[in-house]
mmCIF file of C-alpha atoms and ligand atoms in Angstrom:
data_model
loop_
_atom_site.group_PDB
_atom_site.id
_atom_site.type_symbol
_atom_site.label_atom_id
_atom_site.label_comp_id
_atom_site.label_asym_id
_atom_site.label_seq_id
_atom_site.Cartn_x
_atom_site.Cartn_y
_atom_site.Cartn_z
ATOM 1 C CA MET A 222 -9.720 18.223 -5.957
ATOM 2 C CA GLY A 223 -6.094 17.049 -6.476
ATOM 3 C CA LEU A 224 -2.535 17.700 -4.893
ATOM 4 C CA LEU A 225 0.548 18.659 -6.805
ATOM 5 C CA ILE A 226 3.731 16.574 -5.395
ATOM 6 C CA GLY A 227 7.030 18.093 -6.173
ATOM 7 C CA ARG A 228 6.116 17.927 -10.384
ATOM 8 C CA LEU A 229 3.726 15.474 -10.154
ATOM 9 C CA ARG A 230 0.234 16.454 -9.966
ATOM 10 C CA LEU A 231 -2.389 14.136 -8.831
ATOM 11 C CA ASP A 232 -6.390 14.421 -9.592
ATOM 12 C CA SER A 233 -6.702 11.624 -6.297
ATOM 13 C CA THR A 234 -5.979 12.535 -2.833
ATOM 14 C CA VAL A 235 -6.760 8.696 -2.131
ATOM 15 C CA TRP A 236 -3.802 6.653 -2.186
ATOM 16 C CA GLN A 237 -3.638 2.626 -1.758
ATOM 17 C CA SER A 238 0.243 2.872 0.933
ATOM 18 C CA PRO A 239 2.345 -0.327 -0.385
ATOM 19 C CA MET A 240 2.050 -4.028 0.663
ATOM 20 C CA ALA A 241 4.614 -6.223 0.679
ATOM 21 C CA ASP A 242 2.635 -9.315 -0.743
ATOM 22 C CA CYS A 243 0.454 -7.580 -1.394
ATOM 23 C CA THR A 244 -0.147 -4.752 -3.519
ATOM 24 C CA ASP A 245 1.607 -6.740 -6.844
ATOM 25 C CA LEU A 246 0.120 -5.628 -9.672
ATOM 26 C CA PRO A 247 -2.618 -7.462 -10.675
ATOM 27 C CA PHE A 248 -4.115 -5.692 -6.678
ATOM 28 C CA ARG A 249 -3.332 -2.687 -9.056
ATOM 29 C CA LEU A 250 -5.067 -3.584 -11.578
ATOM 30 C CA VAL A 251 -8.299 -4.758 -10.412
ATOM 31 C CA SER A 252 -8.493 -1.600 -7.584
ATOM 32 C CA ARG A 253 -7.945 1.110 -10.350
ATOM 33 C CA ARG A 254 -10.404 0.252 -12.732
ATOM 34 C CA ARG A 255 -12.820 0.927 -9.298
ATOM 35 C CA GLY A 256 -10.774 3.971 -8.443
ATOM 36 C CA LEU A 257 -8.040 4.224 -7.222
ATOM 37 C CA GLY A 258 -6.162 6.621 -8.511
ATOM 38 C CA PHE A 259 -2.265 6.283 -6.919
ATOM 39 C CA ALA A 260 -0.560 3.786 -5.974
ATOM 40 C CA PHE A 261 3.053 2.089 -4.934
ATOM 41 C CA THR A 262 4.886 -1.385 -5.448
ATOM 42 C CA GLU A 263 5.373 -3.293 -2.446
ATOM 43 C CA MET A 264 8.465 -2.288 -0.624
ATOM 44 C CA VAL A 265 11.568 -3.067 -2.917
ATOM 45 C CA SER A 266 15.413 -3.636 -0.301
ATOM 46 C CA ALA A 267 17.446 -1.450 -2.381
ATOM 47 C CA LYS A 268 20.559 -3.539 -2.147
ATOM 48 C CA SER A 269 18.290 -5.698 -3.388
ATOM 49 C CA LEU A 270 17.689 -4.428 -6.101
ATOM 50 C CA LEU A 271 21.173 -3.362 -7.450
ATOM 51 C CA ARG A 272 21.449 -6.658 -7.270
ATOM 52 C CA LYS A 273 19.535 -6.928 -9.972
ATOM 53 C CA SER A 274 17.716 -9.800 -7.506
ATOM 54 C CA ARG A 275 14.966 -11.574 -10.136
ATOM 55 C CA LYS A 276 12.989 -10.995 -7.109
ATOM 56 C CA THR A 277 12.933 -7.489 -6.781
ATOM 57 C CA LEU A 278 12.521 -6.820 -10.448
ATOM 58 C CA ASP A 279 9.221 -9.024 -10.170
ATOM 59 C CA ILE A 280 8.826 -6.887 -7.526
ATOM 60 C CA LEU A 281 8.003 -3.718 -9.960
ATOM 61 C CA LYS A 282 6.486 -5.172 -12.941
ATOM 62 C CA THR A 283 3.478 -3.240 -14.096
ATOM 63 C CA ARG A 284 2.161 -1.699 -17.552
ATOM 64 C CA PRO A 285 0.913 0.869 -19.721
ATOM 65 C CA GLU A 286 -2.701 1.090 -17.439
ATOM 66 C CA ASP A 287 -0.788 0.357 -13.959
ATOM 67 C CA LYS A 288 -0.242 4.268 -13.419
ATOM 68 C CA PRO A 289 0.522 6.872 -11.931
ATOM 69 C CA LEU A 290 2.600 5.257 -9.754
ATOM 70 C CA GLY A 291 5.518 5.292 -7.128
ATOM 71 C CA ALA A 292 8.145 2.986 -5.395
ATOM 72 C CA GLN A 293 8.859 2.806 -2.643
ATOM 73 C CA ILE A 294 12.420 1.433 -1.631
ATOM 74 C CA LEU A 295 14.569 0.287 1.566
ATOM 75 C CA GLY A 296 17.429 0.102 3.006
ATOM 76 C CA GLY A 297 19.704 2.203 5.845
ATOM 77 C CA GLU A 298 22.374 3.381 3.766
ATOM 78 C CA PRO A 299 23.126 7.036 1.638
ATOM 79 C CA ALA A 300 25.289 5.595 -1.578
ATOM 80 C CA SER A 301 22.219 2.649 -1.965
ATOM 81 C CA MET A 302 19.332 3.765 -1.587
ATOM 82 C CA ALA A 303 20.740 7.217 -3.813
ATOM 83 C CA GLU A 304 21.535 4.406 -6.633
ATOM 84 C CA ALA A 305 18.455 2.788 -6.518
ATOM 85 C CA ALA A 306 16.114 5.778 -6.135
ATOM 86 C CA ALA A 307 18.100 6.067 -9.812
ATOM 87 C CA PHE A 308 17.544 2.951 -11.417
ATOM 88 C CA ILE A 309 13.865 2.933 -9.863
ATOM 89 C CA GLU A 310 14.154 7.002 -12.047
ATOM 90 C CA GLU A 311 16.168 5.120 -15.426
ATOM 91 C CA LEU A 312 12.752 2.371 -14.696
ATOM 92 C CA GLY A 313 10.305 5.375 -15.672
ATOM 93 C CA PHE A 314 8.703 5.235 -12.286
ATOM 94 C CA ASP A 315 6.114 8.475 -11.103
ATOM 95 C CA LEU A 316 7.225 9.142 -7.477
ATOM 96 C CA VAL A 317 10.079 7.400 -4.724
ATOM 97 C CA ASP A 318 8.778 7.054 -1.825
ATOM 98 C CA ILE A 319 11.530 6.302 1.285
ATOM 99 C CA ASN A 320 10.916 3.881 3.856
ATOM 100 C CA CYS A 321 11.284 4.735 7.734
ATOM 101 C CA GLY A 322 8.450 2.418 9.022
ATOM 102 C CA CYS A 323 8.646 -1.250 8.493
ATOM 103 C CA PRO A 324 8.355 -2.559 11.919
ATOM 104 C CA VAL A 325 9.953 -6.167 11.221
ATOM 105 C CA ARG A 326 12.678 -6.960 13.784
ATOM 106 C CA LYS A 327 14.268 -8.323 10.417
ATOM 107 C CA VAL A 328 14.065 -5.084 9.046
ATOM 108 C CA VAL A 329 14.968 -2.620 11.750
ATOM 109 C CA SER A 330 17.797 -4.586 13.187
ATOM 110 C CA ASN A 331 19.888 -4.844 10.081
ATOM 111 C CA GLY A 332 19.385 -0.405 11.077
ATOM 112 C CA ASP A 333 16.518 0.111 7.467
ATOM 113 C CA GLY A 334 12.780 0.655 7.876
ATOM 114 C CA ALA A 335 11.872 2.133 11.210
ATOM 115 C CA ALA A 336 14.998 2.021 12.719
ATOM 116 C CA LEU A 337 15.638 4.896 11.271
ATOM 117 C CA LEU A 338 13.099 7.294 13.516
ATOM 118 C CA LYS A 339 15.404 6.389 15.955
ATOM 119 C CA ASP A 340 18.421 7.685 14.005
ATOM 120 C CA PRO A 341 18.098 11.043 12.355
ATOM 121 C CA ASP A 342 21.212 11.544 11.820
ATOM 122 C CA ARG A 343 21.362 8.618 9.126
ATOM 123 C CA ALA A 344 17.556 9.013 7.808
ATOM 124 C CA GLU A 345 18.557 12.904 7.040
ATOM 125 C CA ARG A 346 21.842 11.525 5.137
ATOM 126 C CA ILE A 347 19.305 9.232 2.920
ATOM 127 C CA PHE A 348 17.037 12.063 2.448
ATOM 128 C CA ALA A 349 20.057 13.719 0.958
ATOM 129 C CA ALA A 350 21.527 11.945 -0.987
ATOM 130 C CA VAL A 351 18.232 10.373 -2.897
ATOM 131 C CA ARG A 352 17.518 13.711 -3.049
ATOM 132 C CA ARG A 353 20.817 14.578 -5.269
ATOM 133 C CA ALA A 354 20.438 11.573 -6.874
ATOM 134 C CA THR A 355 16.871 11.507 -8.687
ATOM 135 C CA LYS A 356 14.658 14.287 -10.493
ATOM 136 C CA LEU A 357 11.405 12.278 -9.207
ATOM 137 C CA PRO A 358 9.230 13.854 -6.452
ATOM 138 C CA LEU A 359 10.302 12.340 -3.133
ATOM 139 C CA THR A 360 8.097 11.321 -0.051
ATOM 140 C CA VAL A 361 8.966 9.578 2.867
ATOM 141 C CA LYS A 362 6.367 7.425 4.461
ATOM 142 C CA MET A 363 7.427 7.214 8.502
ATOM 143 C CA ARG A 364 5.409 5.621 11.687
ATOM 144 C CA ILE A 365 4.890 8.361 14.995
ATOM 145 C CA GLY A 366 8.198 6.592 16.204
ATOM 146 C CA PHE A 367 9.722 4.385 17.469
ATOM 147 C CA LEU A 368 7.977 3.741 20.939
ATOM 148 C CA ASP A 369 7.468 6.919 21.737
ATOM 149 C CA GLY A 370 3.736 7.696 20.638
ATOM 150 C CA THR A 371 3.053 11.589 20.519
ATOM 151 C CA GLY A 372 4.184 12.648 17.299
ATOM 152 C CA GLN A 373 7.799 14.224 18.190
ATOM 153 C CA GLU A 374 9.794 11.854 16.900
ATOM 154 C CA ALA A 375 7.818 11.333 13.196
ATOM 155 C CA ALA A 376 7.691 15.381 13.433
ATOM 156 C CA ALA A 377 12.008 15.724 14.103
ATOM 157 C CA LEU A 378 11.577 12.684 11.016
ATOM 158 C CA ALA A 379 9.599 14.953 8.503
ATOM 159 C CA ARG A 380 11.254 17.839 9.302
ATOM 160 C CA ARG A 381 14.778 17.272 8.837
ATOM 161 C CA ALA A 382 13.157 15.688 6.171
ATOM 162 C CA GLU A 383 11.745 18.795 4.334
ATOM 163 C CA ALA A 384 15.557 20.919 4.970
ATOM 164 C CA GLN A 385 16.869 18.595 2.459
ATOM 165 C CA GLY A 386 13.948 18.537 -0.364
ATOM 166 C CA VAL A 387 12.064 15.992 -0.513
ATOM 167 C CA ASP A 388 8.259 16.456 -1.123
ATOM 168 C CA ALA A 389 5.688 15.276 1.220
ATOM 169 C CA ILE A 390 5.547 13.093 4.367
ATOM 170 C CA THR A 391 3.286 9.893 4.676
ATOM 171 C CA VAL A 392 2.285 9.147 8.348
ATOM 172 C CA HIS A 393 0.861 6.280 10.024
ATOM 173 C CA GLY A 394 -1.066 6.482 12.977
ATOM 174 C CA ARG A 395 1.074 3.702 15.070
ATOM 175 C CA THR A 396 4.617 3.775 16.580
ATOM 176 C CA GLN A 397 6.854 0.192 15.495
ATOM 177 C CA GLY A 398 6.310 -1.226 18.609
ATOM 178 C CA GLN A 399 2.877 -1.489 17.621
ATOM 179 C CA GLY A 400 3.659 -3.403 14.618
ATOM 180 C CA TYR A 401 -0.126 -3.632 13.453
ATOM 181 C CA GLY A 402 -2.493 -3.871 16.703
ATOM 182 C CA GLY A 403 -3.928 -1.652 18.373
ATOM 183 C CA VAL A 404 -5.613 1.728 16.701
ATOM 184 C CA SER A 405 -4.101 4.559 14.834
ATOM 185 C CA ASP A 406 -3.563 7.853 16.635
ATOM 186 C CA CYS A 407 -4.580 10.640 14.268
ATOM 187 C CA SER A 408 -3.654 13.126 16.897
ATOM 188 C CA ALA A 409 0.242 12.527 16.390
ATOM 189 C CA ILE A 410 -0.793 12.479 12.513
ATOM 190 C CA ALA A 411 -2.019 15.885 13.621
ATOM 191 C CA LEU A 412 1.592 16.955 14.905
ATOM 192 C CA VAL A 413 3.359 15.866 12.427
ATOM 193 C CA ARG A 414 1.715 18.419 9.929
ATOM 194 C CA ARG A 415 1.744 21.584 12.227
ATOM 195 C CA SER A 416 5.550 20.805 11.972
ATOM 196 C CA ILE A 417 6.365 20.895 9.058
ATOM 197 C CA THR A 418 4.953 22.950 5.788
ATOM 198 C CA ILE A 419 4.843 19.642 2.257
ATOM 199 C CA PRO A 420 1.499 18.117 2.046
ATOM 200 C CA VAL A 421 1.439 15.400 4.693
ATOM 201 C CA ILE A 422 -1.011 12.024 4.227
ATOM 202 C CA GLY A 423 -2.609 10.704 6.852
ATOM 203 C CA ASN A 424 -2.058 6.321 7.324
ATOM 204 C CA GLY A 425 -3.960 4.241 9.408
ATOM 205 C CA ASP A 426 -7.922 2.341 10.248
ATOM 206 C CA VAL A 427 -9.230 3.937 7.109
ATOM 207 C CA ARG A 428 -11.568 1.401 5.787
ATOM 208 C CA SER A 429 -14.441 3.877 5.060
ATOM 209 C CA TRP A 430 -15.844 7.056 3.675
ATOM 210 C CA GLU A 431 -16.509 8.118 6.854
ATOM 211 C CA ASP A 432 -12.569 6.897 8.117
ATOM 212 C CA ALA A 433 -12.080 9.156 5.662
ATOM 213 C CA ARG A 434 -13.566 12.278 6.885
ATOM 214 C CA ARG A 435 -12.877 11.016 9.996
ATOM 215 C CA LEU A 436 -8.882 11.578 9.405
ATOM 216 C CA ARG A 437 -8.937 14.133 7.438
ATOM 217 C CA SER A 438 -10.542 16.330 9.069
ATOM 218 C CA ALA A 439 -9.172 15.704 12.476
ATOM 219 C CA THR A 440 -5.344 15.876 11.201
ATOM 220 C CA GLY A 441 -5.994 18.642 8.251
ATOM 221 C CA CYS A 442 -3.058 16.355 6.373
ATOM 222 C CA ALA A 443 -3.429 16.996 2.460
ATOM 223 C CA GLY A 444 -5.010 13.019 1.708
ATOM 224 C CA VAL A 445 -5.582 9.381 2.672
ATOM 225 C CA MET A 446 -3.479 6.982 2.442
ATOM 226 C CA ILE A 447 -5.411 3.045 2.667
ATOM 227 C CA GLY A 448 -4.305 0.521 3.649
ATOM 228 C CA ARG A 449 -5.464 -2.983 4.957
ATOM 229 C CA GLY A 450 -8.890 -2.039 3.562
ATOM 230 C CA GLY A 451 -8.449 -1.538 0.350
ATOM 231 C CA LEU A 452 -7.252 -5.685 0.220
ATOM 232 C CA GLY A 453 -10.510 -7.020 -1.431
ATOM 233 C CA ASN A 454 -12.609 -3.879 -1.260
ATOM 234 C CA PRO A 455 -11.474 -2.344 -4.317
ATOM 235 C CA TRP A 456 -14.639 0.292 -4.172
ATOM 236 C CA LEU A 457 -13.073 1.930 -1.209
ATOM 237 C CA TYR A 458 -11.154 4.343 -3.293
ATOM 238 C CA ARG A 459 -14.748 5.892 -4.752
ATOM 239 C CA GLU A 460 -15.933 5.341 -1.547
ATOM 240 C CA ILE A 461 -14.015 7.621 -0.202
ATOM 241 C CA GLU A 462 -13.750 10.866 -3.534
ATOM 242 C CA GLU A 463 -17.013 10.801 -2.934
ATOM 243 C CA GLU A 464 -18.094 10.370 0.951
ATOM 244 C CA ARG A 465 -21.082 7.585 0.590
ATOM 245 C CA PRO A 466 -21.759 4.408 0.727
ATOM 246 C CA ALA A 467 -19.966 1.563 -1.649
ATOM 247 C CA ARG A 468 -23.151 -1.068 -2.164
ATOM 248 C CA ILE A 469 -21.629 -3.873 -3.856
ATOM 249 C CA SER A 470 -23.903 -6.780 -5.017
ATOM 250 C CA LEU A 471 -22.591 -10.470 -4.822
ATOM 251 C CA GLU A 472 -22.068 -10.333 -8.275
ATOM 252 C CA GLU A 473 -20.037 -7.795 -8.417
ATOM 253 C CA ARG A 474 -17.861 -9.301 -5.521
ATOM 254 C CA LYS A 475 -17.405 -12.729 -7.908
ATOM 255 C CA GLU A 476 -16.456 -10.797 -10.955
ATOM 256 C CA ALA A 477 -13.949 -8.497 -8.990
ATOM 257 C CA LEU A 478 -13.043 -11.894 -7.405
ATOM 258 C CA LEU A 479 -12.747 -13.556 -10.264
ATOM 259 C CA GLU A 480 -10.146 -11.209 -12.183
ATOM 260 C CA HIS A 481 -8.390 -10.438 -9.118
ATOM 261 C CA PHE A 482 -7.477 -14.546 -10.059
ATOM 262 C CA ASP A 483 -7.085 -14.100 -13.297
ATOM 263 C CA LEU A 484 -4.658 -11.646 -13.347
ATOM 264 C CA GLU A 485 -2.930 -13.648 -10.559
ATOM 265 C CA VAL A 486 -3.031 -16.112 -13.254
ATOM 266 C CA GLU A 487 -1.679 -14.243 -16.321
ATOM 267 C CA CYS A 488 0.880 -11.600 -14.300
ATOM 268 C CA GLN A 489 2.435 -15.107 -12.193
ATOM 269 C CA GLY A 490 1.851 -17.293 -13.552
ATOM 270 C CA GLU A 491 -0.012 -20.817 -12.077
ATOM 271 C CA ARG A 492 1.562 -21.879 -9.490
ATOM 272 C CA GLN A 493 1.936 -18.664 -7.626
ATOM 273 C CA ALA A 494 -1.461 -17.922 -8.760
ATOM 274 C CA ALA A 495 -2.658 -20.739 -6.973
ATOM 275 C CA LEU A 496 -0.833 -20.317 -3.552
ATOM 276 C CA ASN A 497 -1.860 -16.507 -3.799
ATOM 277 C CA ILE A 498 -5.711 -17.064 -4.277
ATOM 278 C CA ARG A 499 -5.119 -18.188 -0.646
ATOM 279 C CA ARG A 500 -4.633 -15.353 0.412
ATOM 280 C CA ILE A 501 -6.872 -12.885 -2.061
ATOM 281 C CA GLY A 502 -9.882 -14.731 -1.236
ATOM 282 C CA ALA A 503 -9.883 -14.367 1.814
ATOM 283 C CA TRP A 504 -10.273 -11.465 1.689
ATOM 284 C CA TYR A 505 -12.584 -10.340 -0.654
ATOM 285 C CA VAL A 506 -15.019 -13.029 1.205
ATOM 286 C CA ALA A 507 -14.714 -11.535 4.635
ATOM 287 C CA GLY A 508 -17.732 -11.139 6.545
ATOM 288 C CA LEU A 509 -20.046 -13.270 4.287
ATOM 289 C CA HIS A 510 -21.956 -16.859 5.672
ATOM 290 C CA GLY A 511 -19.134 -19.669 4.361
ATOM 291 C CA ALA A 512 -16.508 -17.494 3.848
ATOM 292 C CA LYS A 513 -14.139 -18.964 6.702
ATOM 293 C CA GLN A 514 -15.061 -22.888 4.727
ATOM 294 C CA LEU A 515 -14.197 -21.584 1.989
ATOM 295 C CA ARG A 516 -10.848 -20.293 2.787
ATOM 296 C CA VAL A 517 -10.274 -23.937 4.775
ATOM 297 C CA ALA A 518 -11.100 -24.916 1.154
ATOM 298 C CA LEU A 519 -9.308 -22.990 -0.868
ATOM 299 C CA CYS A 520 -6.151 -24.164 1.485
ATOM 300 C CA ARG A 521 -6.150 -27.260 0.416
ATOM 301 C CA SER A 522 -6.701 -26.658 -3.135
ATOM 302 C CA GLN A 523 -3.548 -28.087 -5.508
ATOM 303 C CA ASP A 524 -4.607 -25.675 -8.734
ATOM 304 C CA CYS A 525 -5.790 -23.264 -9.999
ATOM 305 C CA ARG A 526 -9.056 -24.559 -12.202
ATOM 306 C CA THR A 527 -10.362 -26.212 -8.431
ATOM 307 C CA ALA A 528 -9.635 -22.804 -6.709
ATOM 308 C CA ARG A 529 -11.901 -20.978 -9.332
ATOM 309 C CA GLN A 530 -14.340 -23.752 -8.726
ATOM 310 C CA LEU A 531 -14.817 -23.860 -4.877
ATOM 311 C CA ILE A 532 -15.273 -19.421 -5.930
ATOM 312 C CA VAL A 533 -17.789 -19.799 -8.376
ATOM 313 C CA ASP A 534 -19.867 -22.814 -6.115
ATOM 314 C CA PHE A 535 -19.521 -20.172 -3.450
ATOM 315 C CA PHE A 536 -20.856 -17.054 -4.491
ATOM 316 C CA GLY A 537 -23.860 -19.709 -6.207
ATOM 317 C CA THR A 538 -24.776 -20.262 -2.646
ATOM 318 C CA GLN A 539 -25.064 -16.648 -1.383
ATOM 319 C CA SER A 540 -28.630 -15.570 -2.268
ATOM 320 C CA MET A 541 -28.265 -11.661 0.085
ATOM 321 C CA ILE A 542 -27.012 -8.263 -1.075
ATOM 322 C CA ALA A 543 -23.271 -7.275 0.137
ATOM 323 C CA VAL A 544 -23.384 -4.506 2.283
ATOM 324 C CA ARG A 545 -20.245 -2.962 2.749
ATOM 325 C CA ASN A 546 -19.027 -0.543 5.414
HETATM 326 C C1 FMN B 1088 0.558 -7.125 4.689
HETATM 327 C C2 FMN B 1088 0.973 -6.576 5.619
HETATM 328 C C3 FMN B 1088 2.992 -5.602 4.358
HETATM 329 C C4 FMN B 1088 3.053 -4.729 4.112
HETATM 330 N N1 FMN B 1088 4.245 -3.390 3.520
HETATM 331 C C5 FMN B 1088 4.733 -3.266 3.665
HETATM 332 C C6 FMN B 1088 5.195 -2.048 3.181
HETATM 333 O O1 FMN B 1088 5.855 -2.978 1.522
HETATM 334 N N2 FMN B 1088 6.064 -0.802 2.602
HETATM 335 C C7 FMN B 1088 5.176 0.092 4.042
HETATM 336 O O2 FMN B 1088 5.422 0.971 3.713
HETATM 337 N N3 FMN B 1088 4.131 0.121 4.449
HETATM 338 C C8 FMN B 1088 3.789 -1.656 4.135
HETATM 339 N N4 FMN B 1088 2.694 -2.214 5.157
HETATM 340 C C9 FMN B 1088 1.855 -0.914 6.105
HETATM 341 C C10 FMN B 1088 0.855 -0.479 5.479
HETATM 342 O O3 FMN B 1088 1.630 0.681 4.470
HETATM 343 C C11 FMN B 1088 0.455 0.625 6.137
HETATM 344 O O4 FMN B 1088 0.901 1.781 6.696
HETATM 345 C C12 FMN B 1088 -0.740 0.159 7.616
HETATM 346 O O5 FMN B 1088 -0.363 -1.179 7.192
HETATM 347 C C13 FMN B 1088 -1.037 1.030 8.041
HETATM 348 O O6 FMN B 1088 -2.294 1.222 7.199
HETATM 349 P P1 FMN B 1088 -3.735 0.668 7.442
HETATM 350 O O7 FMN B 1088 -4.507 0.427 9.147
HETATM 351 O O8 FMN B 1088 -4.959 1.191 7.184
HETATM 352 O O9 FMN B 1088 -3.883 -0.908 7.461
HETATM 353 C C14 FMN B 1088 1.981 -3.284 5.472
HETATM 354 C C15 FMN B 1088 1.071 -3.652 6.008
HETATM 355 C C16 FMN B 1088 0.923 -4.733 5.758
HETATM 356 C C17 FMN B 1088 -0.062 -5.832 6.779
#
């Protein structure tokens, strides 16, 4: 089973979503080595990209084995979004995605992200300008609506996207107003799916192969996109592809976490890795005995050597086989 997005043929129908401060290069490498087939960078602001901001260019860092890879751009102006998309193509990415879902107040008040759901005329001008600027496969990631949870807003926006030559749509089954709370609504995603003919990828609350199966059967979506479920669970993509629970031993969990940590040091440097491991460590040990104490200890540790030892000691004291569900 695969997916054709514009000219891009993907073997996998299980994608990892873009997630700011989460889906960086180390995250993607650890996940790809365990079955992830298609991923995105964290979102980048079109304007920061055009200014060649150091931080933004760092977000786009990749490696030959980190492929196929999409980049997501955020912005509200057709001209800068088009220019940013052309730059993404020059950088060698396989796909470009337009963010129509970010709910953060600062972003929305700028007219970017989910604000585009409320301004479909401007959104359509962005789709058209980006389409003209790049030959890359083009996708749009949107929420089901701004405040209206029926899916009508997203369906209307998706129809405009299709008319402008967008190749696929990803729909997260929450409104902007919901943020990341409440439950993702499959029926609103299904409405979008029925409104257009290009592929729709469903997103929201997929944490197991059963969740993915439910989402697919309720919506008829061509693929599923994993969000938070992929954090600390790089085995989830294969679990969904194979439709059976991944049984992950403590040793495998420890190895994946230490590998992730080492890659953070390699890619982000010791100082940043010592900070990032506080968050990353928490993902991998969630649900295990003593996880809270480890989180607290990692937050107090100041350097990578101490943090690494805390992790090794933590797993040393665990004896039961962890079964992730
Ligand atoms: C910390 C965090 C960062 C996120 N960053 C982005 C982003 O950069 N671009 C984007 O389109 N969505 C972003 N999202 C939304 C996720 O990609 C996804 O759509 C959402 O979490 C719903 O999926 P889930 O319920 O499986 O987590 C972010 C979500 C979280 C929790």
